[in-house]
Short mmCIF file of C-alpha atoms and ligand atoms in Angstrom, two decimals:
data_model
loop_
_atom_site.label_atom_id
_atom_site.label_comp_id
_atom_site.label_asym_id
_atom_site.label_seq_id
_atom_site.Cartn_x
_atom_site.Cartn_y
_atom_site.Cartn_z
CA GLN A 1 41.76 8.02 18.05
CA ALA A 2 45.53 7.60 17.60
CA ARG A 3 45.03 4.16 16.43
CA HIS A 4 42.95 5.39 13.38
CA PRO A 5 44.95 6.75 10.26
CA ARG A 6 44.60 10.79 10.11
CA LEU A 7 43.11 11.39 6.63
CA PRO A 8 41.90 14.55 5.07
CA LEU A 9 38.17 15.73 5.32
CA PRO A 10 36.56 16.13 2.07
CA ARG A 11 35.39 19.64 1.09
CA ASP A 12 31.91 18.82 0.60
CA LEU A 13 29.37 15.59 1.10
CA TYR A 14 29.17 13.20 -1.71
CA ARG A 15 25.60 12.83 -2.75
CA PRO A 16 25.23 10.70 -6.05
CA GLN A 17 23.72 12.04 -8.93
CA ARG A 18 20.21 10.76 -9.41
CA GLU A 19 19.62 12.46 -12.80
CA ASN A 20 20.64 9.95 -14.89
CA SER A 21 18.81 10.56 -17.80
CA ARG A 22 17.02 13.52 -19.44
CA GLY A 23 14.81 15.65 -17.45
CA ILE A 24 14.91 18.24 -14.39
CA GLU A 25 17.71 18.70 -12.46
CA LEU A 26 16.74 18.75 -8.82
CA GLY A 27 18.60 21.95 -8.34
CA ASP A 28 17.23 24.00 -11.12
CA ARG A 29 14.53 25.86 -9.31
CA ALA A 30 13.13 27.47 -12.44
CA ALA A 31 12.70 24.14 -14.25
CA LEU A 32 11.14 22.71 -11.16
CA GLN A 33 8.73 25.66 -10.69
CA ARG A 34 7.60 25.01 -14.50
CA LEU A 35 7.02 21.21 -13.53
CA VAL A 36 5.35 21.97 -10.75
CA SER A 37 2.86 24.30 -12.53
CA GLU A 38 2.30 21.63 -15.37
CA ILE A 39 1.63 19.17 -12.83
CA ALA A 40 -1.20 21.11 -11.31
CA THR A 41 -2.85 21.64 -14.68
CA THR A 42 -2.70 18.00 -15.47
CA ARG A 43 -4.06 16.83 -12.28
CA GLN A 44 -7.61 15.24 -12.34
CA ALA A 45 -9.75 13.18 -9.85
CA LEU A 46 -8.53 9.43 -9.58
CA PRO A 47 -11.07 7.20 -11.46
CA LYS A 48 -12.55 4.21 -9.60
CA ILE A 49 -11.06 0.88 -10.80
CA THR A 50 -12.83 -2.35 -10.40
CA SER A 51 -11.22 -5.64 -9.64
CA ALA A 52 -10.93 -8.48 -12.06
CA THR A 53 -12.77 -11.74 -11.32
CA PRO A 54 -10.92 -15.01 -11.37
CA GLU A 55 -12.76 -15.64 -14.68
CA ASN A 56 -11.21 -12.14 -16.18
CA ALA A 57 -7.83 -13.33 -14.87
CA ALA A 58 -8.27 -16.66 -17.18
CA ALA A 59 -9.40 -15.03 -20.16
CA ALA A 60 -6.55 -12.65 -19.63
CA VAL A 61 -3.98 -15.59 -19.85
CA ALA A 62 -5.79 -17.03 -22.72
CA THR A 63 -5.53 -13.62 -24.68
CA ALA A 64 -1.91 -13.31 -23.96
CA ARG A 65 -1.56 -16.88 -25.18
CA THR A 66 -2.63 -15.81 -28.59
CA GLY A 67 -0.86 -12.62 -28.35
CA PHE A 68 2.24 -14.44 -27.71
CA VAL A 69 2.23 -16.11 -31.25
CA GLU A 70 2.68 -12.66 -33.11
CA TRP A 71 4.54 -10.77 -30.32
CA SER A 72 7.19 -13.45 -30.29
CA ARG A 73 7.76 -13.29 -33.99
CA THR A 74 7.95 -9.56 -34.22
CA PRO A 75 11.62 -8.83 -34.76
CA ALA A 76 13.54 -7.95 -31.53
CA ALA A 77 14.55 -4.54 -33.12
CA THR A 78 11.02 -3.91 -33.66
CA ARG A 79 10.15 -4.71 -29.96
CA ALA A 80 12.85 -2.48 -28.86
CA SER A 81 11.54 0.42 -30.88
CA VAL A 82 8.26 -0.01 -29.51
CA LEU A 83 9.99 0.19 -25.66
CA GLU A 84 11.96 3.29 -26.92
CA ARG A 85 8.59 4.79 -28.27
CA ALA A 86 7.00 4.25 -24.72
CA ALA A 87 9.94 5.86 -23.01
CA ASP A 88 9.45 9.00 -25.18
CA LEU A 89 5.64 8.97 -24.34
CA LEU A 90 6.64 8.75 -20.57
CA ASP A 91 8.99 11.59 -20.88
CA ARG A 92 6.38 13.88 -22.80
CA ARG A 93 3.53 13.04 -20.21
CA ARG A 94 5.98 13.25 -17.31
CA ALA A 95 3.67 15.92 -15.49
CA ARG A 96 0.74 13.74 -15.82
CA PHE A 97 2.51 10.67 -14.21
CA ILE A 98 4.00 12.79 -11.63
CA ALA A 99 0.30 13.98 -10.42
CA LEU A 100 -0.75 10.46 -10.38
CA LEU A 101 2.37 9.08 -8.28
CA GLN A 102 1.85 12.06 -5.94
CA ASP A 103 -2.00 11.52 -5.74
CA GLU A 104 -2.08 7.59 -5.67
CA GLY A 105 1.50 6.80 -4.58
CA PRO A 106 1.47 9.12 -2.35
CA LYS A 107 4.91 10.21 -3.14
CA THR A 108 6.91 13.37 -2.64
CA LEU A 109 7.98 15.39 -5.73
CA ASP A 110 11.59 14.47 -5.57
CA ASP A 111 10.64 10.72 -5.43
CA CYS A 112 7.94 11.00 -8.37
CA ILE A 113 10.63 12.67 -10.59
CA SER A 114 13.02 10.14 -9.84
CA GLU A 115 10.37 7.26 -10.40
CA VAL A 116 9.13 8.41 -13.87
CA ARG A 117 13.19 8.77 -14.75
CA GLU A 118 13.49 5.17 -13.59
CA ALA A 119 10.62 3.93 -15.70
CA ILE A 120 12.00 5.65 -18.90
CA ASP A 121 15.50 4.00 -17.97
CA TYR A 122 14.18 0.46 -17.95
CA CYS A 123 12.59 1.02 -21.13
CA ARG A 124 15.40 2.53 -22.90
CA TYR A 125 18.04 -0.20 -21.13
CA TYR A 126 16.14 -3.12 -21.92
CA ALA A 127 15.44 -2.01 -25.65
CA ALA A 128 19.25 -1.21 -25.68
CA GLU A 129 19.93 -4.85 -23.98
CA GLY A 130 17.21 -6.58 -26.40
CA ARG A 131 18.68 -5.39 -29.56
CA ARG A 132 22.25 -6.87 -28.43
CA LEU A 133 20.82 -10.08 -26.99
CA PHE A 134 18.01 -11.06 -29.26
CA GLY A 135 19.22 -10.08 -32.56
CA ASP A 136 21.22 -12.50 -34.57
CA GLY A 137 21.94 -14.94 -31.63
CA MET A 138 25.42 -15.81 -30.58
CA ALA A 139 27.69 -17.58 -32.85
CA MET A 140 29.54 -20.22 -31.04
CA PRO A 141 32.81 -21.12 -32.56
CA GLY A 142 33.06 -24.78 -33.58
CA PRO A 143 34.03 -27.42 -35.98
CA THR A 144 34.24 -26.19 -39.94
CA GLY A 145 31.23 -27.48 -41.95
CA GLU A 146 28.54 -26.47 -39.77
CA SER A 147 27.37 -23.32 -37.93
CA ASN A 148 26.36 -23.32 -34.36
CA THR A 149 24.13 -20.24 -32.79
CA LEU A 150 22.79 -19.77 -29.49
CA ARG A 151 19.69 -17.62 -29.88
CA LEU A 152 17.38 -16.54 -27.35
CA ARG A 153 13.43 -16.37 -27.46
CA GLY A 154 10.23 -15.81 -25.38
CA ARG A 155 9.14 -18.34 -23.23
CA GLY A 156 5.22 -17.65 -23.33
CA VAL A 157 2.90 -15.63 -21.48
CA VAL A 158 4.79 -14.16 -18.15
CA VAL A 159 2.65 -13.08 -15.04
CA ALA A 160 4.22 -9.88 -13.72
CA ILE A 161 3.25 -9.22 -10.11
CA SER A 162 4.48 -5.50 -8.90
CA PRO A 163 4.69 -3.56 -5.56
CA TRP A 164 2.71 -0.05 -4.47
CA ASN A 165 6.13 1.23 -3.41
CA PHE A 166 7.42 1.88 -7.19
CA PRO A 167 3.93 1.64 -8.93
CA LEU A 168 5.21 2.93 -12.15
CA ALA A 169 9.11 2.11 -12.36
CA ILE A 170 9.01 -1.55 -11.24
CA PHE A 171 5.71 -2.13 -12.71
CA VAL A 172 6.84 -1.04 -16.28
CA GLY A 173 10.53 -2.48 -15.74
CA GLN A 174 9.09 -5.79 -15.25
CA ILE A 175 6.55 -5.74 -18.45
CA ALA A 176 9.43 -3.90 -20.53
CA ALA A 177 11.75 -7.07 -19.97
CA ALA A 178 9.33 -9.63 -20.24
CA LEU A 179 8.01 -8.05 -23.49
CA MET A 180 11.55 -7.32 -24.92
CA ALA A 181 12.40 -10.93 -24.41
CA GLY A 182 9.70 -12.08 -26.66
CA ASN A 183 6.98 -12.85 -24.04
CA SER A 184 3.43 -11.75 -23.88
CA VAL A 185 2.47 -10.65 -20.29
CA VAL A 186 -0.45 -10.69 -17.93
CA ALA A 187 0.59 -7.68 -15.43
CA LYS A 188 -1.43 -7.63 -12.01
CA PRO A 189 -0.46 -4.41 -10.20
CA ALA A 190 -0.66 -4.01 -6.47
CA GLU A 191 -4.21 -3.21 -5.49
CA GLN A 192 -3.19 0.02 -3.84
CA THR A 193 -2.17 1.61 -6.99
CA PRO A 194 -4.51 0.47 -9.90
CA VAL A 195 -4.66 3.81 -11.51
CA ILE A 196 -1.10 4.45 -12.30
CA ALA A 197 -0.95 0.90 -13.93
CA ASP A 198 -3.95 1.30 -15.88
CA ALA A 199 -2.25 4.68 -17.31
CA ALA A 200 1.22 3.14 -17.69
CA VAL A 201 -0.66 0.27 -19.63
CA ARG A 202 -2.75 2.43 -22.05
CA LEU A 203 0.61 4.34 -23.00
CA LEU A 204 2.28 0.98 -23.49
CA HIS A 205 -0.50 -0.09 -25.96
CA GLU A 206 -0.21 3.43 -27.47
CA ALA A 207 3.43 3.08 -28.12
CA GLY A 208 2.87 -0.21 -30.22
CA VAL A 209 2.36 -3.13 -27.87
CA PRO A 210 -0.51 -5.24 -29.12
CA HIS A 211 -3.37 -5.31 -26.81
CA ALA A 212 -3.29 -9.23 -26.78
CA ALA A 213 0.45 -9.11 -25.81
CA LEU A 214 -0.07 -7.19 -22.73
CA GLN A 215 -3.01 -7.80 -20.64
CA LEU A 216 -3.92 -5.87 -17.29
CA VAL A 217 -5.47 -7.89 -14.21
CA GLN A 218 -6.63 -5.49 -11.37
CA GLY A 219 -6.99 -7.12 -8.02
CA ASP A 220 -5.30 -8.37 -4.70
CA GLY A 221 -3.30 -11.26 -3.78
CA ALA A 222 -6.04 -13.63 -4.31
CA ILE A 223 -6.23 -12.87 -8.25
CA GLY A 224 -2.32 -12.70 -8.48
CA ALA A 225 -2.53 -16.43 -6.95
CA ALA A 226 -5.01 -17.28 -9.42
CA LEU A 227 -2.78 -16.07 -12.40
CA VAL A 228 0.38 -17.87 -11.14
CA ALA A 229 -1.65 -21.09 -10.83
CA HIS A 230 -2.89 -20.87 -14.36
CA ARG A 231 -1.75 -23.93 -16.48
CA ASP A 232 -0.58 -21.65 -19.43
CA VAL A 233 1.74 -19.46 -17.64
CA SER A 234 5.30 -19.86 -18.69
CA GLY A 235 7.08 -17.55 -16.37
CA VAL A 236 6.26 -15.35 -13.19
CA VAL A 237 8.25 -12.05 -12.10
CA PHE A 238 7.43 -10.57 -8.68
CA THR A 239 8.48 -8.06 -6.56
CA GLY A 240 7.15 -7.79 -2.90
CA SER A 241 7.29 -9.59 0.42
CA THR A 242 9.44 -12.56 1.18
CA GLU A 243 6.36 -14.31 2.38
CA ALA A 244 4.34 -13.81 -0.98
CA ALA A 245 7.52 -15.04 -2.81
CA ARG A 246 7.42 -18.37 -0.91
CA ALA A 247 3.55 -18.75 -1.61
CA ILE A 248 4.32 -18.22 -5.52
CA ASN A 249 7.05 -20.85 -5.27
CA ARG A 250 4.72 -23.22 -3.45
CA THR A 251 2.03 -22.62 -6.12
CA LEU A 252 4.29 -22.92 -9.11
CA ALA A 253 5.99 -26.39 -7.56
CA ALA A 254 2.36 -27.95 -7.03
CA LYS A 255 1.29 -27.38 -10.67
CA ASP A 256 1.21 -30.42 -12.91
CA GLY A 257 3.08 -29.43 -16.29
CA PRO A 258 5.97 -27.62 -17.24
CA ILE A 259 8.49 -26.20 -14.66
CA VAL A 260 7.96 -22.58 -14.51
CA PRO A 261 10.48 -20.42 -13.22
CA LEU A 262 10.26 -17.41 -10.90
CA ILE A 263 12.30 -14.33 -10.90
CA ALA A 264 11.74 -12.58 -7.38
CA GLU A 265 12.84 -9.42 -5.76
CA THR A 266 11.93 -9.07 -2.09
CA GLY A 267 12.52 -7.73 1.27
CA GLY A 268 15.65 -7.19 3.41
CA ILE A 269 16.72 -6.26 7.15
CA ASN A 270 19.43 -3.99 5.26
CA ALA A 271 22.25 -3.08 7.37
CA MET A 272 25.08 -0.34 7.42
CA ILE A 273 28.09 -0.53 9.50
CA VAL A 274 30.12 2.39 10.52
CA ASP A 275 33.19 2.45 12.06
CA ALA A 276 35.46 4.63 14.08
CA THR A 277 37.09 6.22 11.00
CA ALA A 278 34.02 7.28 9.15
CA LEU A 279 33.19 10.87 8.46
CA PRO A 280 30.43 11.88 10.68
CA GLU A 281 28.90 14.24 8.54
CA GLN A 282 28.92 12.04 5.52
CA VAL A 283 27.58 9.14 7.84
CA ALA A 284 24.73 11.60 9.14
CA ASP A 285 23.49 12.52 5.55
CA ASP A 286 23.44 9.05 4.02
CA VAL A 287 21.80 7.27 6.86
CA VAL A 288 19.24 10.01 7.04
CA THR A 289 18.64 9.40 3.07
CA SER A 290 18.82 5.90 3.36
CA ALA A 291 16.49 4.97 6.42
CA PHE A 292 13.90 8.01 6.00
CA ARG A 293 13.61 8.98 2.43
CA SER A 294 10.44 7.65 0.75
CA ALA A 295 9.10 7.29 4.25
CA GLY A 296 11.68 4.27 4.36
CA GLN A 297 9.20 2.64 2.08
CA ARG A 298 12.05 1.12 -0.26
CA CYS A 299 13.22 -2.74 -0.08
CA SER A 300 16.49 -1.06 -0.32
CA ALA A 301 16.20 1.22 2.71
CA LEU A 302 18.53 1.13 5.84
CA ARG A 303 16.77 -0.81 8.95
CA LEU A 304 19.69 -1.84 11.20
CA LEU A 305 22.86 0.67 11.64
CA PHE A 306 25.68 -1.03 13.51
CA VAL A 307 28.04 1.91 14.93
CA GLN A 308 31.48 1.31 16.49
CA ASP A 309 30.98 2.13 20.07
CA ASP A 310 33.51 4.67 20.42
CA VAL A 311 32.04 7.09 18.29
CA ALA A 312 28.23 5.87 18.67
CA ASP A 313 26.89 8.89 20.90
CA ARG A 314 28.19 11.48 18.67
CA MET A 315 27.06 9.60 15.30
CA ILE A 316 23.56 9.08 16.83
CA GLU A 317 23.22 12.57 18.02
CA MET A 318 24.42 13.84 14.54
CA ILE A 319 21.86 11.39 12.77
CA ALA A 320 18.92 12.39 15.26
CA GLY A 321 19.40 16.09 14.75
CA SER A 322 19.34 15.84 10.67
CA ALA A 323 16.44 13.42 10.95
CA ARG A 324 14.48 15.97 13.30
CA GLU A 325 14.77 18.64 10.59
CA LEU A 326 12.97 16.52 7.54
CA ARG A 327 9.56 18.03 6.51
CA ILE A 328 6.90 15.78 6.86
CA GLY A 329 3.64 16.44 5.26
CA ASP A 330 1.54 16.68 2.17
CA PRO A 331 3.28 14.98 -0.80
CA ARG A 332 1.83 17.68 -3.13
CA ASP A 333 4.12 20.33 -1.59
CA PRO A 334 7.49 20.59 -3.28
CA ALA A 335 9.15 21.22 0.04
CA THR A 336 7.94 17.89 1.62
CA GLN A 337 10.46 15.01 2.23
CA ILE A 338 8.51 12.72 3.93
CA GLY A 339 5.00 11.88 2.92
CA PRO A 340 2.44 9.61 4.19
CA VAL A 341 2.63 5.82 4.25
CA ILE A 342 0.74 3.89 1.89
CA ASP A 343 -2.32 3.32 3.64
CA ALA A 344 -4.02 2.89 7.18
CA GLU A 345 -3.22 -0.77 7.73
CA ALA A 346 0.63 0.07 7.12
CA LYS A 347 0.45 3.12 9.54
CA ALA A 348 -0.98 0.51 12.02
CA LYS A 349 1.49 -2.01 11.87
CA LEU A 350 4.32 0.51 11.87
CA ASP A 351 2.66 2.11 15.04
CA ALA A 352 2.37 -0.90 16.56
CA HIS A 353 6.17 -1.82 16.10
CA ILE A 354 7.14 1.81 17.47
CA ALA A 355 4.97 1.04 20.68
CA ARG A 356 6.84 -2.13 21.05
CA MET A 357 10.35 -0.53 20.48
CA THR A 358 9.55 2.34 22.90
CA ARG A 359 9.07 -0.31 25.61
CA GLU A 360 11.98 -2.69 24.71
CA ALA A 361 14.82 -0.43 23.23
CA ARG A 362 16.17 3.02 24.03
CA VAL A 363 14.60 5.96 22.33
CA HIS A 364 16.81 8.22 20.32
CA LEU A 365 14.43 10.01 18.22
CA ALA A 366 10.47 10.01 18.56
CA GLY A 367 8.98 12.25 16.14
CA THR A 368 5.27 13.40 16.08
CA PRO A 369 3.68 12.92 12.87
CA PRO A 370 0.69 15.37 11.83
CA VAL A 371 -2.45 13.86 12.84
CA ASP A 372 -4.76 13.94 9.51
CA GLY A 373 -3.58 10.97 7.08
CA ASN A 374 -1.51 8.02 7.40
CA TYR A 375 1.96 9.77 8.56
CA VAL A 376 4.52 8.02 10.55
CA ALA A 377 7.17 10.41 11.79
CA PRO A 378 10.93 9.13 11.53
CA GLN A 379 12.16 7.24 14.78
CA ILE A 380 15.58 6.02 15.93
CA PHE A 381 15.69 2.87 18.41
CA GLU A 382 18.74 1.68 19.95
CA LEU A 383 18.86 -2.13 20.23
CA ARG A 384 20.56 -4.09 22.92
CA ASP A 385 20.93 -6.94 20.46
CA ALA A 386 20.30 -7.03 16.61
CA ALA A 387 18.07 -10.09 17.27
CA GLN A 388 15.39 -7.83 18.64
CA LEU A 389 14.78 -7.10 14.88
CA SER A 390 13.59 -10.24 13.47
CA GLU A 391 11.63 -9.05 10.31
CA GLU A 392 11.49 -6.21 7.76
CA VAL A 393 9.88 -3.13 9.00
CA PHE A 394 8.52 -1.12 6.02
CA GLY A 395 8.68 2.55 7.00
CA PRO A 396 10.74 5.56 8.60
CA ILE A 397 12.27 3.49 11.39
CA LEU A 398 15.93 3.11 12.31
CA HIS A 399 17.38 0.58 14.48
CA VAL A 400 20.86 1.13 16.09
CA VAL A 401 23.37 -1.27 17.46
CA ARG A 402 26.61 -0.46 18.97
CA TYR A 403 29.49 -2.74 18.19
CA PRO A 404 33.19 -3.09 19.90
CA ALA A 405 36.05 -2.59 17.72
CA SER A 406 36.91 -6.36 18.29
CA GLY A 407 33.52 -7.21 17.48
CA LEU A 408 33.36 -6.85 13.78
CA ASP A 409 33.60 -10.44 12.88
CA ASP A 410 30.70 -11.26 15.20
CA MET A 411 28.69 -8.57 13.76
CA LEU A 412 29.16 -9.73 10.28
CA GLY A 413 28.21 -13.55 11.36
CA THR A 414 25.06 -11.76 12.81
CA ILE A 415 24.20 -10.27 9.37
CA ALA A 416 25.01 -13.20 7.18
CA ARG A 417 22.70 -15.23 9.43
CA SER A 418 19.70 -13.27 9.28
CA GLY A 419 19.50 -14.75 5.59
CA TYR A 420 18.40 -11.28 3.98
CA ALA A 421 20.91 -10.16 1.37
CA LEU A 422 19.48 -7.32 -0.35
CA THR A 423 21.61 -4.03 0.34
CA LEU A 424 24.61 -2.98 2.73
CA GLY A 425 26.05 0.15 3.58
CA ILE A 426 29.50 0.62 4.59
CA HIS A 427 31.16 3.66 6.18
CA SER A 428 35.08 3.50 6.89
CA ARG A 429 38.19 4.68 5.66
CA ILE A 430 40.13 1.70 6.19
CA ASP A 431 40.71 -0.40 2.88
CA ASP A 432 41.17 -3.70 4.60
CA THR A 433 37.97 -3.38 6.71
CA ILE A 434 35.96 -2.40 3.60
CA ALA A 435 37.72 -5.36 1.76
CA ARG A 436 36.79 -7.83 4.48
CA ILE A 437 32.99 -6.76 4.95
CA ILE A 438 32.49 -7.10 1.26
CA ASP A 439 34.22 -10.63 0.97
CA ARG A 440 32.60 -12.10 3.96
CA LEU A 441 28.83 -10.72 3.04
CA ALA A 442 27.24 -11.93 -0.04
CA ILE A 443 24.99 -9.32 -0.39
CA GLY A 444 23.47 -8.21 -3.40
CA ASN A 445 24.27 -4.23 -3.59
CA VAL A 446 26.96 -3.08 -1.48
CA TYR A 447 27.40 0.79 -1.15
CA VAL A 448 30.57 1.99 0.40
CA ASN A 449 30.62 5.76 1.92
CA ARG A 450 27.66 6.65 0.30
CA ASN A 451 23.85 6.10 0.82
CA MET A 452 22.35 2.80 0.03
CA ILE A 453 19.28 3.50 -1.97
CA GLY A 454 18.18 4.67 -5.70
CA ALA A 455 20.16 2.16 -7.58
CA VAL A 456 20.39 3.52 -11.11
CA VAL A 457 19.38 1.21 -13.90
CA GLY A 458 22.03 -0.14 -16.19
CA VAL A 459 24.55 1.18 -13.64
CA GLN A 460 23.90 -0.46 -10.41
CA PRO A 461 22.17 -3.90 -11.27
CA PHE A 462 19.78 -4.25 -8.33
CA GLY A 463 18.67 -7.32 -6.40
CA GLY A 464 19.59 -9.81 -3.84
CA SER A 465 19.51 -13.35 -3.05
CA GLY A 466 18.32 -15.90 -0.10
CA LEU A 467 15.35 -14.31 1.62
CA SER A 468 15.72 -11.27 -0.51
CA GLY A 469 14.95 -12.79 -3.82
CA THR A 470 16.26 -15.37 -6.70
CA GLY A 471 17.78 -12.92 -8.92
CA PRO A 472 18.89 -11.91 -11.77
CA LYS A 473 19.20 -8.22 -10.97
CA ALA A 474 16.95 -5.60 -12.44
CA GLY A 475 18.50 -3.04 -14.76
CA GLY A 476 21.56 -5.55 -15.29
CA PRO A 477 23.06 -7.48 -18.21
CA HIS A 478 21.62 -10.82 -17.03
CA TYR A 479 18.10 -9.94 -16.16
CA LEU A 480 16.37 -10.38 -19.83
CA PRO A 481 18.03 -13.78 -20.72
CA ARG A 482 16.26 -15.36 -17.74
CA PHE A 483 13.08 -14.25 -19.30
CA ALA A 484 13.94 -16.08 -22.26
CA LEU A 485 14.56 -19.62 -23.86
CA GLU A 486 17.74 -20.76 -25.02
CA GLN A 487 17.75 -22.53 -28.36
CA THR A 488 20.84 -24.05 -29.82
CA VAL A 489 20.62 -24.21 -33.75
CA SER A 490 23.47 -26.44 -35.31
CA ILE A 491 23.23 -26.35 -39.20
CA ASN A 492 25.27 -28.46 -41.54
CA THR A 493 26.50 -25.66 -43.94
CA ALA A 494 28.38 -27.81 -46.17
CA ALA A 495 25.45 -29.35 -47.36
CA ALA A 496 24.25 -28.27 -50.79
CA GLY A 497 23.30 -24.65 -50.99
CA GLY A 498 24.18 -24.08 -47.36
CA ASN A 499 21.88 -22.76 -44.84
CA ALA A 500 23.92 -20.04 -43.22
CA ALA A 501 21.33 -17.30 -44.07
CA LEU A 502 18.65 -19.23 -42.22
CA LEU A 503 18.99 -17.38 -39.06
CA SER A 504 19.41 -13.86 -40.39
CA GLY A 505 16.97 -11.24 -39.49
CA GLY A 506 15.78 -12.46 -36.19
C1 UN1 B 601 11.86 -1.97 -3.96
O1 UN1 B 601 11.93 -1.08 -3.35
O2 UN1 B 601 11.13 -2.60 -4.11
O3 UN1 B 601 17.63 1.08 -4.96
C2 UN1 B 601 12.80 -2.17 -4.88
C3 UN1 B 601 16.29 1.59 -4.90
C4 UN1 B 601 15.10 0.92 -5.33
C5 UN1 B 601 14.35 -0.18 -4.89
C6 UN1 B 601 13.36 -0.52 -5.56
N1 UN1 B 601 15.79 0.54 -6.84
O4 UN1 B 601 16.00 2.27 -4.06
#
């Protein structure tokens, strides 16, 4: 240890504040208890939702096309007010949405509280950004005698395809952005979570989004593909698998007619690097949160942990010890920390991976899940080589690889070559090491000496590149413009009467 600097230990572990907007502090027991009672009273049986036909999908695009005309002419400030009203309604009906997220999600109470808050944050953030960007346009300084303005305006009908793992936040976030930018939207939620989507769309309509400007189309990937292939679609925003994003790209590329942009956020084999100077307690806490929270069903979750070999035994032991303590069970029980995975198919896939890893890797933690339900208990496997993990495994399964002090550059090469570039964790107390890693790896979201999930809207813009997506980052300043067309207007202001007021009130 002598070759590492001696640094003071922190008094407490750092846990990022998730409560970034109004609402329950997770530590406030009384408020939490009130919320839990309210959730119980609002709980209803989940209604059955039927899938759309391809004809329904085509009709939705046609309706959205007419809806675009009125909505795109609605002043940006009015569109922003509608989103703000939606945020207020979500806040007021938080208990109802939490019940839906617990039942259909199925998500833990902590995850539900965070998710409703994130949906609210998206509405408010895009409303605020929209007021700033879509108001009067940007005056471009130039020669006298003319005015030059760069304006943003809607593209047309945007198809929004969202995942089951954030059935409210990402669903609402995509729609809010597309609407704020002046588009009409045809939303296709994941087929696993139709009820939450249905409730969210009703709320947006109630908040003032015209029905024709927001159409909901329920169904599986084939319905999504039909929407993407429709000739009257002007943009696609997608969150889901890398494979599905590729398929969308191929469909868009093969279409006759206008070139249609794709905004995609996909998966990752997200790594965390822990060197010998890292603080073990902080590492254990952050690894457990990053790998196992939400049952590992976040695209941001940690999959591959690289630990410097001289501290690896101790680190792994501490991580396994903390993971063993996690409470796994019914997501409606407020004490539950890990709920079930999304469905039987997901569980079967994860179980098959666990069986393979049990044969091919060293087992450090092999939890046993409750028998009834789609539960997968946290697992920790040590690999000889990072190449043993070649694709994203979407569940509470952590893979560990040891690296020698001299092997940092090789390891960075391995991470870079994976082609995924979504999230990265670094635990080190050597600034040069941290800087070298950040510099070498063009990964979308880098988290230093903290956990690597739960990006906060407007604070930690989220998204990656390469196999992890196209950008721009959700919840960041460049997101809305990508949903819009740019229009440069150059006016001769020296002409009789001048035309300087032409663009006001946009
Ligand atoms: C996803 O899981 O599809 O930072 C993306 C986070 C979340 C991840 C959302 N914003 O953990």
